[in-house]
XYZ file of C-alpha atoms in Angstrom:
458
model
C 7.457 4.406 5.755
C 8.284 6.694 2.834
C 9.015 10.329 3.604
C 8.426 13.530 1.666
C 9.938 16.941 1.983
C 10.739 17.916 5.541
C 10.711 14.267 6.619
C 6.929 14.001 6.345
C 5.176 10.801 5.257
C 4.419 10.494 1.572
C 1.894 8.634 -0.520
C 3.540 6.898 -3.451
C 1.127 5.385 -5.931
C 3.384 3.764 -8.467
C 1.554 2.382 -11.470
C 3.452 -0.903 -11.415
C 5.934 -2.913 -9.371
C 9.348 -3.137 -10.983
C 10.329 -6.688 -11.875
C 13.827 -7.429 -13.297
C 13.681 -8.293 -16.994
C 17.177 -9.416 -18.064
C 16.564 -12.258 -20.486
C 18.553 -13.932 -23.272
C 17.661 -13.493 -26.938
C 19.223 -13.153 -30.332
C 18.773 -12.230 -33.925
C 16.747 -15.130 -35.300
C 13.245 -15.152 -36.670
C 10.378 -16.398 -34.521
C 9.483 -20.052 -34.651
C 5.951 -21.204 -34.099
C 2.899 -22.895 -35.482
C 1.537 -20.111 -37.652
C 4.010 -18.417 -40.038
C 1.894 -15.683 -41.585
C 3.468 -15.746 -45.064
C 3.717 -19.494 -45.623
C 7.518 -19.544 -45.388
C 9.764 -21.155 -42.810
C 10.083 -19.077 -39.639
C 13.452 -20.511 -38.639
C 15.706 -18.535 -40.993
C 17.568 -15.399 -39.775
C 15.756 -12.095 -40.393
C 17.155 -9.519 -42.778
C 17.018 -6.986 -39.950
C 19.888 -8.640 -38.087
C 22.356 -7.715 -40.843
C 20.696 -4.693 -42.438
C 21.583 -1.078 -41.619
C 19.672 0.446 -38.689
C 16.033 1.226 -39.372
C 15.871 -0.599 -42.712
C 13.541 -3.427 -41.715
C 9.774 -3.857 -41.967
C 7.514 -0.807 -41.944
C 4.169 -2.526 -41.545
C 1.894 -1.711 -38.628
C 1.593 -4.221 -35.782
C -1.097 -6.794 -36.539
C -4.244 -7.546 -34.586
C -5.695 -6.071 -31.381
C -3.574 -4.860 -28.488
C -3.714 -4.875 -24.718
C -6.723 -3.490 -22.872
C -6.851 0.289 -23.283
C -6.696 2.233 -20.046
C -9.920 4.131 -19.473
C -9.218 7.826 -19.052
C -9.089 8.952 -15.435
C -11.261 11.965 -14.652
C -9.707 14.863 -12.800
C -12.652 16.925 -11.595
C -13.894 17.466 -8.051
C -13.189 15.857 -4.699
C -13.428 12.088 -4.466
C -14.366 10.232 -1.300
C -12.918 7.088 0.201
C -15.495 4.394 -0.586
C -13.962 1.236 0.885
C -10.919 -0.516 2.271
C -10.058 -4.199 1.966
C -7.786 -6.253 4.189
C -5.574 -9.035 2.846
C -4.453 -12.185 4.694
C -0.957 -13.509 5.231
C 2.248 -12.439 6.891
C 4.540 -9.586 5.944
C 6.340 -11.496 3.193
C 3.145 -13.028 1.795
C 1.447 -9.623 1.445
C 4.321 -8.266 -0.675
C 2.623 -6.369 -3.525
C 3.432 -7.561 -7.044
C 0.891 -5.608 -9.084
C -2.684 -4.470 -9.570
C -5.199 -4.558 -12.418
C -8.509 -2.851 -13.134
C -10.834 -4.209 -15.796
C -14.605 -4.246 -16.252
C -15.335 -3.060 -12.724
C -13.035 -5.637 -11.113
C -9.925 -4.514 -9.230
C -7.284 -7.200 -8.750
C -4.481 -7.200 -6.192
C -1.560 -9.592 -6.789
C 0.797 -10.665 -4.018
C 2.845 -13.744 -3.241
C -0.262 -15.639 -2.125
C -1.916 -15.161 -5.534
C -4.534 -12.803 -6.991
C -7.608 -11.395 -5.250
C -10.488 -9.719 -7.102
C -12.664 -6.949 -5.656
C -15.718 -5.093 -6.860
C -14.115 -1.754 -7.732
C -17.207 0.174 -6.635
C -17.848 -1.504 -3.264
C -14.697 -3.377 -2.306
C -16.587 -6.668 -1.956
C -14.277 -9.622 -2.494
C -15.326 -11.501 -5.620
C -12.755 -14.283 -5.944
C -9.253 -15.507 -5.168
C -6.727 -17.350 -7.321
C -4.026 -19.313 -5.519
C -0.717 -20.411 -7.044
C -0.342 -24.039 -8.171
C 0.385 -26.433 -5.302
C 3.792 -25.935 -3.722
C 4.465 -22.635 -5.537
C 4.180 -18.923 -4.801
C 3.464 -15.982 -7.073
C 6.599 -14.302 -8.417
C 5.426 -11.558 -10.789
C 2.399 -10.043 -12.509
C 1.872 -8.365 -15.876
C 1.970 -4.599 -15.457
C 1.724 -1.201 -17.107
C 0.245 -0.808 -20.604
C 0.335 -4.610 -21.055
C -1.254 -5.538 -17.714
C -4.335 -7.233 -19.202
C -5.764 -8.171 -22.587
C -9.376 -9.211 -23.013
C -9.659 -8.966 -19.232
C -6.958 -11.614 -18.766
C -3.782 -10.966 -16.780
C -0.541 -12.931 -16.469
C 1.312 -14.349 -13.470
C 4.523 -16.282 -12.955
C 5.026 -18.876 -10.218
C 7.992 -20.533 -8.533
C 9.144 -22.036 -5.267
C 11.100 -18.923 -4.277
C 9.859 -15.509 -5.536
C 13.229 -13.972 -4.690
C 14.877 -16.173 -7.326
C 13.128 -14.869 -10.420
C 15.134 -17.047 -12.768
C 13.525 -20.114 -11.213
C 9.980 -18.760 -11.580
C 9.431 -20.880 -14.676
C 5.669 -21.488 -14.565
C 3.386 -18.929 -16.224
C -0.392 -18.728 -16.038
C -3.374 -16.648 -17.153
C -6.083 -15.273 -14.837
C -9.535 -14.259 -16.113
C -10.543 -11.170 -14.122
C -14.216 -11.736 -14.930
C -14.568 -15.322 -13.698
C -11.684 -15.337 -11.238
C -10.270 -18.529 -12.729
C -6.711 -19.580 -13.422
C -7.342 -20.573 -17.030
C -4.105 -22.525 -17.460
C -0.516 -22.701 -16.290
C 2.562 -24.290 -17.827
C 6.329 -24.469 -17.373
C 8.416 -22.628 -19.978
C 11.882 -23.208 -18.515
C 14.328 -20.858 -16.841
C 15.226 -17.544 -18.403
C 18.796 -16.862 -19.493
C 19.031 -13.787 -17.295
C 17.843 -12.415 -13.962
C 14.118 -12.319 -14.594
C 11.142 -13.174 -16.743
C 9.497 -10.977 -19.365
C 5.745 -10.970 -18.786
C 2.957 -9.105 -20.555
C -0.473 -9.390 -22.157
C -0.861 -8.203 -25.734
C -3.650 -8.984 -28.173
C -4.471 -12.687 -28.026
C -1.148 -13.595 -26.427
C 0.545 -13.905 -23.089
C 4.195 -13.080 -23.797
C 6.875 -14.532 -21.524
C 10.459 -15.746 -21.714
C 12.051 -19.113 -21.123
C 14.811 -21.450 -22.236
C 14.243 -20.797 -25.964
C 13.844 -17.033 -25.742
C 10.586 -15.116 -26.022
C 7.410 -17.168 -26.307
C 3.825 -16.094 -27.081
C 1.083 -18.324 -25.655
C -2.627 -18.143 -26.433
C -4.164 -16.181 -23.572
C -7.116 -18.565 -23.150
C -5.539 -21.973 -23.820
C -1.766 -21.638 -23.310
C -1.118 -22.989 -26.819
C 2.150 -21.737 -28.305
C 1.640 -19.139 -31.039
C 5.288 -18.291 -31.784
C 8.700 -18.053 -30.183
C 11.795 -15.998 -30.870
C 15.064 -17.805 -30.193
C 18.439 -16.811 -28.780
C 21.420 -16.630 -31.043
C 23.901 -13.744 -30.582
C 27.233 -14.481 -28.874
C 29.418 -12.162 -26.773
C 26.459 -9.969 -25.863
C 24.445 -9.332 -22.727
C 21.066 -11.065 -22.623
C 18.213 -9.198 -24.209
C 16.184 -6.977 -21.916
C 12.568 -7.235 -23.005
C 9.448 -5.175 -22.527
C 5.934 -5.851 -23.770
C 3.813 -3.116 -25.318
C 0.152 -3.110 -26.300
C 0.912 -4.701 -29.701
C 4.685 -5.190 -29.705
C 7.621 -6.753 -27.898
C 10.738 -4.578 -27.590
C 14.166 -6.215 -27.296
C 17.283 -4.386 -26.116
C 20.715 -5.977 -26.476
C 24.125 -4.660 -25.426
C 27.427 -6.093 -26.661
C 30.618 -5.337 -24.756
C 33.246 -7.021 -26.946
C 34.566 -5.768 -30.266
C 34.321 -9.215 -31.836
C 30.562 -9.195 -31.322
C 30.235 -7.153 -34.490
C 28.867 -3.659 -35.008
C 25.612 -4.960 -36.451
C 24.522 -6.440 -33.128
C 25.937 -3.932 -30.652
C 23.546 -1.818 -28.587
C 20.549 -2.855 -30.645
C 16.864 -2.106 -30.133
C 14.564 -4.456 -32.001
C 10.761 -4.424 -32.137
C 8.678 -7.533 -32.790
C 5.052 -7.679 -33.878
C 3.359 -9.330 -30.899
C 0.770 -10.930 -33.165
C 3.293 -12.789 -35.343
C 6.664 -12.579 -33.615
C 8.228 -11.097 -36.743
C 10.785 -8.274 -36.607
C 9.250 -4.876 -37.435
C 12.405 -2.792 -37.203
C 15.925 -2.721 -35.796
C 17.808 0.344 -34.559
C 21.500 0.475 -33.613
C 22.224 2.803 -30.695
C 25.390 4.944 -30.560
C 28.513 2.939 -29.805
C 29.423 4.989 -26.711
C 26.203 4.028 -24.913
C 27.101 1.561 -22.173
C 23.882 1.462 -20.149
C 20.824 1.668 -22.405
C 17.343 0.981 -21.054
C 13.919 0.873 -22.702
C 11.572 3.207 -20.822
C 8.420 3.154 -22.956
C 6.852 1.112 -25.749
C 4.718 2.246 -28.706
C 6.465 4.557 -29.327
C 9.792 3.481 -27.876
C 11.885 5.737 -25.649
C 15.383 4.615 -24.651
C 17.622 5.938 -21.909
C 21.163 6.392 -23.266
C 23.468 5.871 -20.291
C 27.116 6.714 -20.927
C 28.575 6.243 -17.461
C 30.734 8.787 -15.679
C 28.873 11.514 -13.842
C 25.807 11.069 -16.054
C 26.125 14.477 -17.684
C 26.351 12.893 -21.154
C 23.280 10.710 -20.667
C 20.288 11.405 -22.897
C 16.834 10.244 -23.926
C 16.173 8.969 -27.438
C 12.614 8.663 -28.742
C 11.701 6.641 -31.825
C 8.487 6.929 -33.769
C 6.160 3.983 -34.398
C 8.229 2.957 -37.427
C 11.501 2.861 -35.497
C 12.919 6.143 -36.744
C 14.755 8.527 -34.426
C 15.831 12.143 -34.715
C 18.173 13.773 -32.200
C 18.872 13.016 -28.556
C 17.217 14.927 -25.726
C 19.917 15.842 -23.157
C 19.394 14.570 -19.629
C 19.720 18.173 -18.403
C 18.033 21.114 -20.068
C 15.660 24.042 -19.477
C 13.250 21.514 -17.998
C 15.667 20.340 -15.295
C 17.065 16.787 -15.098
C 15.058 14.038 -16.766
C 14.178 10.976 -14.694
C 15.663 8.213 -16.853
C 15.228 5.461 -14.266
C 11.521 5.071 -13.628
C 9.698 3.811 -16.706
C 6.094 3.437 -17.886
C 5.865 0.218 -15.865
C 6.431 2.320 -12.768
C 4.015 5.055 -13.801
C 6.510 7.840 -14.445
C 6.572 7.794 -18.256
C 3.909 6.985 -20.844
C 3.830 7.010 -24.624
C 1.167 6.871 -27.306
C 0.993 7.776 -30.987
C 3.455 10.611 -31.535
C 4.218 11.670 -27.967
C 6.289 10.518 -24.998
C 5.421 11.961 -21.586
C 8.377 12.184 -19.195
C 9.151 13.925 -15.925
C 12.135 15.507 -14.258
C 13.536 14.424 -10.917
C 12.737 17.598 -9.031
C 15.601 17.100 -6.569
C 17.811 19.689 -4.891
C 15.083 22.274 -4.431
C 13.995 22.197 -8.087
C 10.378 21.643 -9.005
C 9.520 18.483 -10.865
C 8.369 19.196 -14.414
C 6.142 17.423 -16.901
C 7.867 17.103 -20.298
C 6.109 16.212 -23.583
C 8.360 15.027 -26.427
C 7.224 14.787 -30.043
C 8.456 11.550 -31.640
C 8.068 12.841 -35.207
C 10.516 15.688 -34.629
C 12.415 14.680 -31.506
C 11.631 18.102 -30.065
C 10.235 18.968 -26.629
C 6.689 20.230 -27.230
C 6.459 21.800 -23.794
C 7.636 21.477 -20.231
C 5.800 22.845 -17.249
C 6.432 22.845 -13.484
C 4.374 20.549 -11.260
C 3.834 22.551 -8.052
C 2.691 19.425 -6.175
C 5.748 17.352 -7.147
C 6.139 14.455 -9.547
C 3.142 12.405 -10.711
C 2.164 8.806 -11.175
C 0.631 8.825 -14.651
C -2.778 7.144 -14.759
C -3.865 7.529 -18.380
C -2.797 8.970 -21.721
C -4.990 9.405 -24.773
C -7.208 11.732 -26.786
C -4.673 14.508 -26.368
C -4.790 14.402 -22.561
C -2.573 12.998 -19.828
C -3.835 12.480 -16.286
C -1.635 11.986 -13.252
C -1.829 11.648 -9.508
C 0.596 13.399 -7.155
C 2.969 10.760 -5.853
C 3.075 12.174 -2.341
C 1.117 14.366 0.018
C 1.393 15.709 3.518
C -0.730 14.171 6.285
C -4.310 15.443 6.299
C -3.850 17.168 2.942
C -5.651 15.931 -0.191
C -3.867 14.147 -3.027
C -4.060 16.023 -6.348
C -5.251 14.395 -9.573
C -4.619 16.677 -12.539
C -5.213 16.396 -16.293
C -3.140 18.264 -18.875
C -3.828 19.076 -22.504
C -0.959 17.841 -24.674
C -1.169 20.676 -27.167
C 0.401 23.271 -24.866
C 0.462 21.654 -21.427
C -2.420 23.674 -20.021
C -4.251 22.288 -16.978
C -7.444 20.721 -18.248
C -8.894 19.307 -15.025
C -8.138 19.284 -11.306
C -9.405 16.978 -8.582
C -8.439 15.468 -5.243
C -8.392 12.279 -3.185
C -8.461 12.294 0.605
C -5.217 11.429 2.378
C -5.269 7.885 3.796
C -2.428 7.203 6.217
C -2.875 3.430 6.091
C -1.745 3.244 2.451
C 1.194 5.607 2.809
C 4.286 3.962 1.358
C 6.590 3.478 -1.605
C 5.601 0.840 -4.162
C 1.837 1.328 -4.154
C -0.011 0.660 -7.404
C -2.728 3.080 -8.547
C -5.329 2.234 -11.207
C -8.165 4.427 -12.400
C -11.241 4.423 -14.623
C -13.352 7.553 -14.832
C -13.929 8.689 -11.247
C -12.944 5.331 -9.784
C -9.450 5.159 -8.335
C -8.062 2.124 -6.537
C -4.765 2.216 -4.665
C -3.207 -1.158 -3.845
C -1.136 -0.743 -0.697
C 2.406 -2.056 -0.764
C 3.146 -1.874 2.953
C 3.382 -5.411 4.322
C 3.186 -4.047 7.867
C -0.503 -3.221 7.456
C -3.285 -5.713 6.668
C -4.956 -3.153 4.400
C -4.418 -4.303 0.834
C -6.538 -1.900 -1.213
C -8.487 1.349 -0.906
C -11.184 2.505 -3.314
C -12.126 6.105 -4.067
C -14.956 7.546 -6.094
């Protein structure tokens, strides 16, 4: 069981389960059935050899992932229902949770299970294809699109590279619409996300976009850079972000430590940005706009955060340590600790060693910190961001004390709403997934020692 300050139990409601995403990719143009400009899509893109930030400036095409409904932060909520899940400890291992159109979905190794978000009544179950188990679920800002979520399947969920079958689940009907094998990834895990009309995953040929309703291939982006680590990929509402690190001098400066953004609708490169050469451990933390952790090894004192605007332009680095404390550059938007939208990135500090955790808002147009403010209840799991507001849920509480849900105005960081959830001991644990819509909050319990799989509040 997770513990808070003083050794007390804590409630951790992480917005997504972390799944490794080390995949192979390269600098070639996407290949698929629908080149948008009538030209061949197999030739190398100009961005692979152009100076940083000199590639396309067009906006991403088409619709994006499902927008998170703003979570309200007023008044005391009540526990409305609890739902048990079947299976043994390993089978109940939480992989993710979705909320769309009044349906809450819990994903574990036995498949997906849909509940009425208001009552907790079980609506449907989706089991993996015969002989397989569920390995991963789409998460974070790209959890669902058009009410459809993504899953991967394999014989052994602990061997992510072998989880080669992907499928799409309709949260409304509770049907597995299709599933198909895309081949092993070239790294430790599989990219997975829903964006616009596509399910984006990775396989033997690189990144592939499949029609969310039929599984038909829309485009793919192939591997092709030698002497470099496999691309790490993340999926945003309308984009796919690729991060590549090259450790050998003969790899060429043009491909070293490169962030590249693809339009999820077409697979075409939008922009490319070369990170500083002394960055040895970069990591993409948010998408749309992109925030990158610049790890430089050593004692971490030279680490920093770099934010890029929606056109791939960056300003100056934000030091890992500053007046705000020490930035948490490990837990990303997929784990509910950072979010980004429009011209702002919302981050948090670690709050270790007796320091209070702080909420930090960074302006992507200037690279400056708009504000930072202490969080007296500790760090938050961010539930929603939009319309100039960010809403979060305290990631721990003491037994028999309520859990805070607070909304902040992004102009100056002023508290703009304050509410509570009752403490529920049965869902206390690290790795929970929290989803919210208005006053509805559903916490999917990660603890495999308890049969309780979800708790609804309202």
